[in-house]
């Protein structure tokens, strides 16, 4: 029985074998910030900076998933998920980021993986979803090339423990967002406002991705390796001034999308001259052999999609960035984050990736997609959002894009970074005072969708 007036059974069918999943991330749900010998991460530090997170919220307890994971796996089983995307906390496994392994940290993920497999759900871990060990940040974090090597060592430790049961791996989550919010603007951990001096963070994360890909393949012969990139179609407003605005759109596309997709899929960086980078070695940051490491073949491209981005030429010609972010003129529905709801942007994004990369585009996985909505159990707007975006994927598949799976963001309401607990993305409502979980209407809708797609 459906719990919404939008009948899940009438959603367009995705191909047989399409994987239905949900996503979360360690710092956003686990809590247990100091349990079992866990080291501090940059988020443990950042949340204590006055004014960094709305209302001073922290992830110290979050959804208490570290203690309640079996209850959460039971919810996933009720949903009928094929796969669950979660991330591992690097400092839970290696408290100082390198060197001594904390067995209790690995034991937690071992139990989670076993519990998922018992429920018939394929574990799909992400190795890095922004919670860098503070000890590595103290050595420069992703501004330091060495962090890429530490990341590969960490990948080996995890793969040697879980690789007998885990096949599908994701290296990084949204390196664009981590670079720009964490190092460019300073609104996420580690809180550096370096503007364009943050660019080496892109290369070092990508190098880390490439080195970790090799480490995963060495430890897990049948590994399927992906990266989860945040991607956005870039749009112009109807009143765009032809050349200036088109140049701004191109520049934004380079920074947000191509900087992170081109080196992986094409083995080269896009032209970064709009960002003052005229030297192909980025002043010695990009070394010989790095791009070969970064462009090692992948089994899939993870795409996190939320909305398109509108840009115009900068109002101030002396501005540091070659674009201004703009608002669409169309009256789109909005999420509580005030993000426009634009399902056809996902079709545009997927077909655009296919056009741009052609045969070099591996199968695509939607590794995140979802929306923040007001608290409460009757989340009709979330159902509309999911139905619209799943239909948009089906259209892209009809147009020839090979999309293999969909992980909605998110299973649970959780710690939404600088917004604390003010943005609720869950199919399941979480009462953060008690930890109580209550499935929303969207939970029933997604469960019915998955069941009907299988029948
Ligand atoms: O909550 C985040 C997630 O950690 C990364 N992608 C976007 C989500 C919503 O903002």
Tab-separated table of C-alpha atoms and ligand atoms in Angstrom:
chain	number	residue	atom	x	y	z
A	1	UNK	CA	0.000	0.000	0.000
A	2	UNK	CA	1.357	3.428	-0.786
A	3	UNK	CA	1.490	6.125	1.872
A	4	UNK	CA	1.259	8.979	-0.607
A	5	UNK	CA	-1.033	10.113	-3.312
A	6	UNK	CA	1.935	9.824	-5.695
A	7	UNK	CA	1.749	6.187	-6.596
A	8	UNK	CA	5.256	4.723	-6.337
A	9	UNK	CA	4.252	1.841	-8.576
A	10	UNK	CA	3.741	4.279	-11.464
A	11	UNK	CA	7.315	5.566	-11.465
A	12	UNK	CA	9.121	4.747	-14.693
A	13	UNK	CA	11.000	1.486	-14.519
A	14	UNK	CA	14.767	1.488	-14.296
A	15	UNK	CA	16.619	-1.425	-15.918
A	16	UNK	CA	16.644	-4.844	-14.255
A	17	UNK	CA	19.429	-5.037	-11.688
A	18	UNK	CA	19.319	-1.309	-10.954
A	19	UNK	CA	20.587	-0.829	-7.384
A	20	UNK	CA	18.398	1.053	-4.896
A	21	UNK	CA	20.181	2.528	-1.924
A	22	UNK	CA	20.507	5.247	0.683
A	23	UNK	CA	23.505	7.300	1.797
A	24	UNK	CA	24.895	8.646	5.048
A	25	UNK	CA	28.297	9.811	6.323
A	26	UNK	CA	30.223	9.028	9.501
A	27	UNK	CA	30.469	12.432	11.150
A	28	UNK	CA	26.866	13.226	10.282
A	29	UNK	CA	25.366	10.200	12.036
A	30	UNK	CA	27.764	8.205	14.201
A	31	UNK	CA	28.285	10.341	17.304
A	32	UNK	CA	30.622	8.527	19.731
A	33	UNK	CA	33.153	11.250	19.045
A	34	UNK	CA	35.659	9.891	21.525
A	35	UNK	CA	34.564	6.271	21.890
A	36	UNK	CA	36.875	3.297	21.595
A	37	UNK	CA	40.065	5.269	21.139
A	38	UNK	CA	38.848	7.382	18.215
A	39	UNK	CA	41.121	10.314	17.391
A	40	UNK	CA	39.864	13.828	16.762
A	41	UNK	CA	38.847	14.829	13.256
A	42	UNK	CA	38.884	18.323	11.812
A	43	UNK	CA	35.129	18.450	12.370
A	44	UNK	CA	35.532	17.659	16.075
A	45	UNK	CA	37.771	20.708	16.186
A	46	UNK	CA	35.813	22.987	13.854
A	47	UNK	CA	32.459	22.615	15.621
A	48	UNK	CA	34.071	24.138	18.738
A	49	UNK	CA	35.054	27.302	16.902
A	50	UNK	CA	32.584	29.982	18.052
A	51	UNK	CA	30.072	30.784	15.337
A	52	UNK	CA	31.259	28.049	12.967
A	53	UNK	CA	28.084	25.943	13.200
A	54	UNK	CA	24.573	27.285	13.628
A	55	UNK	CA	23.566	27.309	17.293
A	56	UNK	CA	26.848	25.653	18.257
A	57	UNK	CA	25.590	22.198	17.272
A	58	UNK	CA	28.162	19.404	17.162
A	59	UNK	CA	28.307	15.839	15.876
A	60	UNK	CA	29.328	14.530	19.320
A	61	UNK	CA	26.150	12.442	19.541
A	62	UNK	CA	24.460	13.060	16.183
A	63	UNK	CA	22.124	10.096	15.466
A	64	UNK	CA	23.991	7.904	17.947
A	65	UNK	CA	24.374	5.472	15.072
A	66	UNK	CA	27.573	4.041	16.557
A	67	UNK	CA	25.436	2.483	19.305
A	68	UNK	CA	22.210	2.087	17.343
A	69	UNK	CA	23.477	0.794	14.012
A	70	UNK	CA	21.525	-2.448	14.262
A	71	UNK	CA	18.284	-0.501	14.564
A	72	UNK	CA	19.321	1.481	11.493
A	73	UNK	CA	20.105	-1.651	9.520
A	74	UNK	CA	16.669	-2.967	10.507
A	75	UNK	CA	15.152	0.206	9.021
A	76	UNK	CA	17.115	-0.376	5.823
A	77	UNK	CA	15.832	-3.925	5.675
A	78	UNK	CA	12.272	-2.631	6.004
A	79	UNK	CA	12.964	-0.291	3.103
A	80	UNK	CA	14.208	-3.213	1.027
A	81	UNK	CA	17.472	-1.484	0.137
A	82	UNK	CA	19.868	-3.274	-2.184
A	83	UNK	CA	22.840	-1.239	-0.958
A	84	UNK	CA	23.839	1.212	1.742
A	85	UNK	CA	26.429	3.928	1.229
A	86	UNK	CA	28.114	4.994	4.471
A	87	UNK	CA	31.495	6.486	5.203
A	88	UNK	CA	34.257	5.389	7.514
A	89	UNK	CA	35.708	7.795	10.022
A	90	UNK	CA	39.429	7.814	9.221
A	91	UNK	CA	40.401	8.837	12.816
A	92	UNK	CA	38.271	6.014	14.239
A	93	UNK	CA	40.506	3.580	12.341
A	94	UNK	CA	43.805	5.489	12.575
A	95	UNK	CA	43.510	7.947	15.488
A	96	UNK	CA	46.545	9.951	14.365
A	97	UNK	CA	45.746	9.527	10.657
A	98	UNK	CA	48.699	7.180	10.156
A	99	UNK	CA	50.690	4.631	12.081
A	100	UNK	CA	48.826	2.904	14.887
A	101	UNK	CA	45.601	1.201	13.874
A	102	UNK	CA	42.789	1.254	16.451
A	103	UNK	CA	41.302	-2.261	16.322
A	104	UNK	CA	38.083	-1.165	18.037
A	105	UNK	CA	37.501	1.318	15.235
A	106	UNK	CA	37.840	-1.350	12.589
A	107	UNK	CA	35.697	-3.713	14.674
A	108	UNK	CA	32.804	-1.266	14.486
A	109	UNK	CA	32.838	-1.229	10.687
A	110	UNK	CA	33.300	-4.984	10.650
A	111	UNK	CA	30.111	-5.414	12.670
A	112	UNK	CA	28.267	-2.920	10.483
A	113	UNK	CA	29.302	-4.756	7.316
A	114	UNK	CA	28.240	-8.118	8.744
A	115	UNK	CA	24.938	-6.722	9.889
A	116	UNK	CA	24.275	-5.296	6.413
A	117	UNK	CA	25.179	-8.544	4.705
A	118	UNK	CA	22.891	-10.475	7.062
A	119	UNK	CA	20.108	-8.124	5.966
A	120	UNK	CA	20.906	-8.731	2.287
A	121	UNK	CA	22.199	-5.178	1.823
A	122	UNK	CA	25.420	-4.506	-0.051
A	123	UNK	CA	27.842	-2.327	1.950
A	124	UNK	CA	29.187	0.553	-0.132
A	125	UNK	CA	31.734	2.408	1.997
A	126	UNK	CA	33.193	5.817	1.241
A	127	UNK	CA	36.693	6.222	2.636
A	128	UNK	CA	36.695	9.992	3.042
A	129	UNK	CA	33.645	12.139	3.687
A	130	UNK	CA	35.421	15.231	5.060
A	131	UNK	CA	36.420	14.147	8.593
A	132	UNK	CA	40.186	14.263	8.170
A	133	UNK	CA	42.186	13.242	11.251
A	134	UNK	CA	43.147	16.422	13.095
A	135	UNK	CA	46.730	15.147	13.354
A	136	UNK	CA	47.005	15.268	9.553
A	137	UNK	CA	45.489	18.749	9.459
A	138	UNK	CA	48.182	19.787	11.917
A	139	UNK	CA	50.659	18.772	9.205
A	140	UNK	CA	48.877	20.829	6.531
A	141	UNK	CA	45.883	18.604	5.710
A	142	UNK	CA	45.129	18.325	1.998
A	143	UNK	CA	47.394	21.288	1.304
A	144	UNK	CA	50.195	18.827	1.985
A	145	UNK	CA	50.868	16.258	-0.743
A	146	UNK	CA	51.825	13.717	1.927
A	147	UNK	CA	48.168	13.459	2.968
A	148	UNK	CA	47.472	11.680	-0.342
A	149	UNK	CA	49.956	8.973	0.629
A	150	UNK	CA	48.492	8.670	4.134
A	151	UNK	CA	45.065	8.263	2.499
A	152	UNK	CA	46.284	5.339	0.403
A	153	UNK	CA	47.782	3.673	3.496
A	154	UNK	CA	44.469	4.084	5.301
A	155	UNK	CA	42.676	2.578	2.271
A	156	UNK	CA	44.943	-0.454	2.532
A	157	UNK	CA	44.236	-0.915	6.248
A	158	UNK	CA	40.494	-0.805	5.695
A	159	UNK	CA	40.508	-2.932	2.541
A	160	UNK	CA	42.586	-5.640	4.201
A	161	UNK	CA	40.004	-5.890	6.957
A	162	UNK	CA	36.752	-5.528	4.993
A	163	UNK	CA	37.761	-6.541	1.467
A	164	UNK	CA	36.699	-10.165	1.931
A	165	UNK	CA	33.097	-8.888	2.179
A	166	UNK	CA	33.054	-5.494	0.499
A	167	UNK	CA	33.321	-5.189	-3.264
A	168	UNK	CA	32.070	-1.689	-4.099
A	169	UNK	CA	34.219	1.138	-2.722
A	170	UNK	CA	34.043	4.909	-3.011
A	171	UNK	CA	37.272	6.813	-2.435
A	172	UNK	CA	36.291	10.452	-1.835
A	173	UNK	CA	33.076	12.325	-1.298
A	174	UNK	CA	32.695	15.642	-3.134
A	175	UNK	CA	36.302	16.842	-3.301
A	176	UNK	CA	34.976	20.080	-4.867
A	177	UNK	CA	32.897	20.900	-1.793
A	178	UNK	CA	35.674	19.952	0.601
A	179	UNK	CA	38.140	22.159	-1.267
A	180	UNK	CA	35.875	25.165	-1.706
A	181	UNK	CA	33.937	25.199	1.580
A	182	UNK	CA	36.733	23.812	3.766
A	183	UNK	CA	39.796	25.533	2.319
A	184	UNK	CA	38.512	28.249	-0.024
A	185	UNK	CA	35.782	29.981	1.981
A	186	UNK	CA	36.388	28.523	5.452
A	187	UNK	CA	32.731	27.700	6.138
A	188	UNK	CA	33.436	23.997	6.682
A	189	UNK	CA	36.304	22.290	8.489
A	190	UNK	CA	39.207	22.855	8.530
A	191	UNK	CA	38.036	26.466	8.165
A	192	UNK	CA	40.687	28.024	5.945
A	193	UNK	CA	39.654	30.998	3.795
A	194	UNK	CA	42.388	30.740	1.202
A	195	UNK	CA	40.273	31.489	-1.867
A	196	UNK	CA	42.247	30.416	-4.949
A	197	UNK	CA	45.239	29.337	-2.888
A	198	UNK	CA	43.045	26.356	-1.993
A	199	UNK	CA	43.496	24.843	-5.472
A	200	UNK	CA	46.318	22.444	-4.457
A	201	UNK	CA	43.707	20.751	-2.257
A	202	UNK	CA	41.965	19.630	-5.447
A	203	UNK	CA	45.102	18.010	-6.804
A	204	UNK	CA	46.129	16.362	-3.553
A	205	UNK	CA	42.653	14.894	-3.033
A	206	UNK	CA	42.646	13.595	-6.602
A	207	UNK	CA	46.112	12.141	-6.139
A	208	UNK	CA	44.857	10.521	-2.949
A	209	UNK	CA	41.954	9.100	-4.952
A	210	UNK	CA	44.334	7.638	-7.530
A	211	UNK	CA	46.698	6.170	-4.954
A	212	UNK	CA	43.801	4.757	-2.934
A	213	UNK	CA	42.312	3.222	-6.089
A	214	UNK	CA	45.554	1.330	-6.631
A	215	UNK	CA	45.656	0.333	-2.947
A	216	UNK	CA	42.084	-0.985	-3.081
A	217	UNK	CA	42.774	-2.968	-6.230
A	218	UNK	CA	45.917	-4.463	-4.676
A	219	UNK	CA	44.063	-5.552	-1.541
A	220	UNK	CA	40.719	-6.561	-3.101
A	221	UNK	CA	41.112	-8.263	-6.470
A	222	UNK	CA	37.446	-7.905	-7.429
A	223	UNK	CA	37.097	-4.350	-6.112
A	224	UNK	CA	34.741	-1.981	-7.897
A	225	UNK	CA	36.117	1.515	-7.326
A	226	UNK	CA	34.202	4.794	-7.677
A	227	UNK	CA	34.547	8.408	-6.629
A	228	UNK	CA	31.513	10.507	-5.605
A	229	UNK	CA	31.734	13.908	-7.290
A	230	UNK	CA	29.290	16.699	-6.671
A	231	UNK	CA	28.196	17.778	-10.164
A	232	UNK	CA	25.938	20.580	-11.319
A	233	UNK	CA	24.689	21.684	-14.715
A	234	UNK	CA	25.567	25.355	-15.120
A	235	UNK	CA	22.757	27.539	-16.405
A	236	UNK	CA	22.428	31.102	-17.628
A	237	UNK	CA	19.491	33.369	-16.903
A	238	UNK	CA	17.279	34.451	-19.801
A	239	UNK	CA	18.692	37.990	-19.517
A	240	UNK	CA	22.280	36.746	-19.922
A	241	UNK	CA	24.696	39.020	-21.769
A	242	UNK	CA	26.089	36.734	-24.385
A	243	UNK	CA	29.869	36.687	-24.136
A	244	UNK	CA	30.505	37.787	-20.554
A	245	UNK	CA	27.929	35.492	-19.007
A	246	UNK	CA	28.882	32.552	-21.215
A	247	UNK	CA	32.513	32.987	-20.139
A	248	UNK	CA	31.429	33.037	-16.490
A	249	UNK	CA	29.377	29.865	-16.988
A	250	UNK	CA	32.336	28.160	-18.620
A	251	UNK	CA	34.626	29.219	-15.766
A	252	UNK	CA	32.194	27.917	-13.154
A	253	UNK	CA	31.814	24.607	-14.990
A	254	UNK	CA	35.609	24.280	-15.014
A	255	UNK	CA	35.891	24.822	-11.275
A	256	UNK	CA	32.935	22.786	-10.051
A	257	UNK	CA	32.725	19.945	-12.559
A	258	UNK	CA	35.684	19.655	-14.894
A	259	UNK	CA	38.449	20.191	-12.345
A	260	UNK	CA	37.328	16.967	-10.680
A	261	UNK	CA	36.022	14.911	-13.612
A	262	UNK	CA	38.522	15.688	-16.402
A	263	UNK	CA	41.698	14.434	-14.696
A	264	UNK	CA	39.956	11.203	-13.728
A	265	UNK	CA	38.179	10.556	-17.009
A	266	UNK	CA	40.464	12.309	-19.511
A	267	UNK	CA	43.833	12.320	-17.771
A	268	UNK	CA	44.313	16.091	-17.946
A	269	UNK	CA	43.237	19.222	-16.134
A	270	UNK	CA	41.010	21.773	-17.860
A	271	UNK	CA	42.457	25.191	-18.691
A	272	UNK	CA	42.568	27.038	-15.356
A	273	UNK	CA	43.788	30.365	-16.687
A	274	UNK	CA	40.548	32.046	-15.516
A	275	UNK	CA	41.801	31.164	-12.027
A	276	UNK	CA	45.262	32.599	-12.589
A	277	UNK	CA	46.809	29.181	-13.166
A	278	UNK	CA	48.763	29.384	-16.400
A	279	UNK	CA	51.478	26.881	-15.613
A	280	UNK	CA	50.410	23.262	-16.275
A	281	UNK	CA	52.338	22.045	-13.234
A	282	UNK	CA	50.476	24.543	-11.008
A	283	UNK	CA	53.800	25.877	-9.796
A	284	UNK	CA	55.135	22.398	-9.044
A	285	UNK	CA	52.005	21.001	-7.375
A	286	UNK	CA	51.216	18.615	-10.256
A	287	UNK	CA	54.189	16.284	-10.679
A	288	UNK	CA	55.149	13.923	-13.427
A	289	UNK	CA	53.120	10.734	-13.277
A	290	UNK	CA	50.367	12.187	-11.060
A	291	UNK	CA	47.795	12.378	-13.835
A	292	UNK	CA	48.458	8.779	-14.835
A	293	UNK	CA	47.781	7.761	-11.225
A	294	UNK	CA	44.630	9.874	-11.046
A	295	UNK	CA	43.228	8.629	-14.352
A	296	UNK	CA	43.547	4.905	-13.632
A	297	UNK	CA	40.327	3.297	-14.921
A	298	UNK	CA	37.350	3.391	-12.595
A	299	UNK	CA	34.390	1.046	-12.395
A	300	UNK	CA	31.921	3.857	-11.973
A	301	UNK	CA	31.479	7.576	-11.549
A	302	UNK	CA	29.447	8.539	-8.508
A	303	UNK	CA	27.385	11.664	-9.090
A	304	UNK	CA	25.888	13.684	-6.233
A	305	UNK	CA	23.180	15.953	-7.646
A	306	UNK	CA	21.068	18.513	-5.831
A	307	UNK	CA	20.368	21.380	-8.269
A	308	UNK	CA	21.745	23.341	-11.219
A	309	UNK	CA	23.825	26.465	-10.625
A	310	UNK	CA	22.996	29.793	-12.263
A	311	UNK	CA	25.867	32.168	-12.879
A	312	UNK	CA	26.474	35.581	-14.369
A	313	UNK	CA	29.604	37.546	-15.160
A	314	UNK	CA	31.002	39.145	-11.997
A	315	UNK	CA	29.403	42.489	-11.182
A	316	UNK	CA	32.797	43.655	-9.939
A	317	UNK	CA	35.402	43.158	-12.699
A	318	UNK	CA	38.130	43.188	-10.027
A	319	UNK	CA	36.518	40.305	-8.105
A	320	UNK	CA	38.722	37.337	-7.207
A	321	UNK	CA	36.414	34.848	-8.941
A	322	UNK	CA	35.451	34.990	-12.636
A	323	UNK	CA	31.728	34.465	-11.961
A	324	UNK	CA	28.917	35.506	-9.646
A	325	UNK	CA	26.410	32.964	-8.435
A	326	UNK	CA	22.874	33.970	-9.393
A	327	UNK	CA	19.297	32.971	-8.720
A	328	UNK	CA	17.061	31.481	-11.404
A	329	UNK	CA	14.186	33.635	-12.590
A	330	UNK	CA	11.852	30.623	-12.791
A	331	UNK	CA	9.616	30.106	-9.722
A	332	UNK	CA	10.946	26.667	-8.774
A	333	UNK	CA	9.796	24.896	-5.638
A	334	UNK	CA	12.398	25.350	-2.898
A	335	UNK	CA	13.727	23.050	-0.179
A	336	UNK	CA	14.175	24.326	3.380
A	337	UNK	CA	17.796	24.980	2.386
A	338	UNK	CA	16.244	27.264	-0.274
A	339	UNK	CA	17.717	25.110	-3.018
A	340	UNK	CA	15.583	25.091	-6.202
A	341	UNK	CA	13.974	21.782	-7.075
A	342	UNK	CA	14.918	21.057	-10.695
A	343	UNK	CA	14.619	17.391	-11.612
A	344	UNK	CA	15.306	17.970	-15.318
A	345	UNK	CA	18.713	19.332	-14.281
A	346	UNK	CA	19.642	15.747	-13.458
A	347	UNK	CA	18.759	14.530	-16.956
A	348	UNK	CA	20.734	17.461	-18.360
A	349	UNK	CA	23.694	16.649	-16.117
A	350	UNK	CA	23.763	12.953	-17.023
A	351	UNK	CA	23.401	13.444	-20.772
A	352	UNK	CA	25.985	16.245	-20.557
A	353	UNK	CA	28.494	13.883	-18.926
A	354	UNK	CA	27.820	11.357	-21.668
A	355	UNK	CA	28.331	13.996	-24.371
A	356	UNK	CA	31.508	15.303	-22.771
A	357	UNK	CA	33.269	12.036	-21.949
A	358	UNK	CA	31.726	9.571	-24.420
A	359	UNK	CA	33.312	6.130	-24.168
A	360	UNK	CA	35.505	7.283	-21.297
A	361	UNK	CA	32.483	7.698	-19.037
A	362	UNK	CA	32.166	4.573	-16.883
A	363	UNK	CA	28.754	3.497	-15.596
A	364	UNK	CA	27.227	6.246	-13.491
A	365	UNK	CA	25.853	5.859	-9.990
A	366	UNK	CA	23.755	8.567	-8.362
A	367	UNK	CA	25.539	8.484	-5.014
A	368	UNK	CA	23.481	11.291	-3.449
A	369	UNK	CA	20.196	13.024	-4.210
A	370	UNK	CA	17.545	14.259	-1.822
A	371	UNK	CA	16.195	17.359	-0.118
A	372	UNK	CA	15.829	19.081	3.213
A	373	UNK	CA	12.219	19.568	4.274
A	374	UNK	CA	10.515	20.785	7.422
A	375	UNK	CA	10.384	18.491	10.443
A	376	UNK	CA	7.355	16.226	10.517
A	377	UNK	CA	6.292	12.882	9.193
A	378	UNK	CA	4.112	13.949	6.258
A	379	UNK	CA	6.752	14.926	3.739
A	380	UNK	CA	4.828	15.068	0.516
A	381	UNK	CA	7.376	17.534	-0.911
A	382	UNK	CA	10.182	15.016	-0.397
A	383	UNK	CA	8.159	12.348	-2.208
A	384	UNK	CA	7.604	14.756	-5.101
A	385	UNK	CA	11.322	15.484	-5.133
A	386	UNK	CA	12.317	11.814	-5.192
A	387	UNK	CA	9.697	10.871	-7.782
A	388	UNK	CA	10.785	13.733	-10.046
A	389	UNK	CA	14.464	12.925	-9.830
A	390	UNK	CA	14.015	9.193	-10.308
A	391	UNK	CA	11.927	9.936	-13.406
A	392	UNK	CA	14.741	12.241	-14.589
A	393	UNK	CA	17.209	9.370	-14.258
A	394	UNK	CA	14.882	7.106	-16.231
A	395	UNK	CA	14.818	9.733	-19.002
A	396	UNK	CA	18.621	9.849	-19.063
A	397	UNK	CA	18.722	6.060	-19.285
A	398	UNK	CA	16.273	6.201	-22.211
A	399	UNK	CA	18.638	8.695	-23.829
A	400	UNK	CA	21.500	6.217	-23.555
A	401	UNK	CA	23.256	6.995	-20.246
A	402	UNK	CA	24.339	3.880	-18.355
A	403	UNK	CA	23.105	4.568	-14.807
A	404	UNK	CA	23.435	1.634	-12.433
A	405	UNK	CA	22.095	2.788	-9.090
A	406	UNK	CA	20.532	5.465	-6.916
A	407	UNK	CA	21.442	6.280	-3.316
A	408	UNK	CA	19.107	8.807	-1.791
A	409	UNK	CA	20.435	11.363	0.680
A	410	UNK	CA	19.620	10.495	3.345
A	411	UNK	CA	18.408	7.543	5.357
A	412	UNK	CA	18.221	9.608	8.561
A	413	UNK	CA	17.989	13.247	9.552
A	414	UNK	CA	21.545	14.088	10.513
A	415	UNK	CA	24.183	16.714	11.265
A	416	UNK	CA	24.138	18.981	8.232
A	417	UNK	CA	27.597	20.529	8.663
A	418	UNK	CA	27.526	24.320	9.202
A	419	UNK	CA	23.713	24.139	9.489
A	420	UNK	CA	23.875	21.735	12.420
A	421	UNK	CA	20.584	19.903	12.913
A	422	UNK	CA	18.523	22.598	11.200
A	423	UNK	CA	18.264	20.879	7.819
A	424	UNK	CA	16.428	17.565	7.731
A	425	UNK	CA	17.175	15.266	4.807
A	426	UNK	CA	15.946	11.934	6.217
A	427	UNK	CA	13.442	9.374	5.046
A	428	UNK	CA	13.452	8.718	8.782
A	429	UNK	CA	12.878	11.518	11.272
A	430	UNK	CA	15.312	11.561	14.176
A	431	UNK	CA	14.476	13.119	17.516
A	432	UNK	CA	17.952	14.310	18.454
A	433	UNK	CA	17.057	14.604	22.152
A	434	UNK	CA	16.173	10.928	22.471
A	435	UNK	CA	17.577	9.284	19.338
A	436	UNK	CA	14.102	8.007	18.490
A	437	UNK	CA	13.659	7.176	14.798
A	438	UNK	CA	10.291	7.491	13.054
A	439	UNK	CA	9.839	6.677	9.376
A	440	UNK	CA	8.260	9.439	7.312
A	441	UNK	CA	5.750	9.061	4.512
A	442	UNK	CA	8.682	9.191	2.082
A	443	UNK	CA	10.076	6.056	3.721
A	444	UNK	CA	6.911	4.148	2.804
A	445	UNK	CA	6.937	5.645	-0.668
A	446	UNK	CA	10.563	4.641	-1.315
A	447	UNK	CA	9.905	1.153	0.074
A	448	UNK	CA	6.966	0.766	-2.319
A	449	UNK	CA	8.991	2.106	-5.219
A	450	UNK	CA	11.784	-0.400	-4.616
A	451	UNK	CA	9.320	-3.270	-4.274
A	452	UNK	CA	7.468	-2.315	-7.444
A	453	UNK	CA	10.660	-1.910	-9.447
A	454	UNK	CA	11.584	-5.468	-8.507
A	455	UNK	CA	8.230	-7.037	-9.298
B	1	LIG	O1	24.841	16.444	3.803
B	1	LIG	C1	25.534	16.678	2.622
B	1	LIG	C2	26.520	15.557	2.363
B	1	LIG	O2	27.399	15.378	3.429
B	1	LIG	C3	27.322	15.851	1.140
B	1	LIG	N1	26.465	16.177	0.024
B	1	LIG	C4	25.414	17.126	0.218
B	1	LIG	C5	24.606	16.776	1.448
B	1	LIG	C6	23.501	17.822	1.660
B	1	LIG	O3	24.058	19.085	1.852
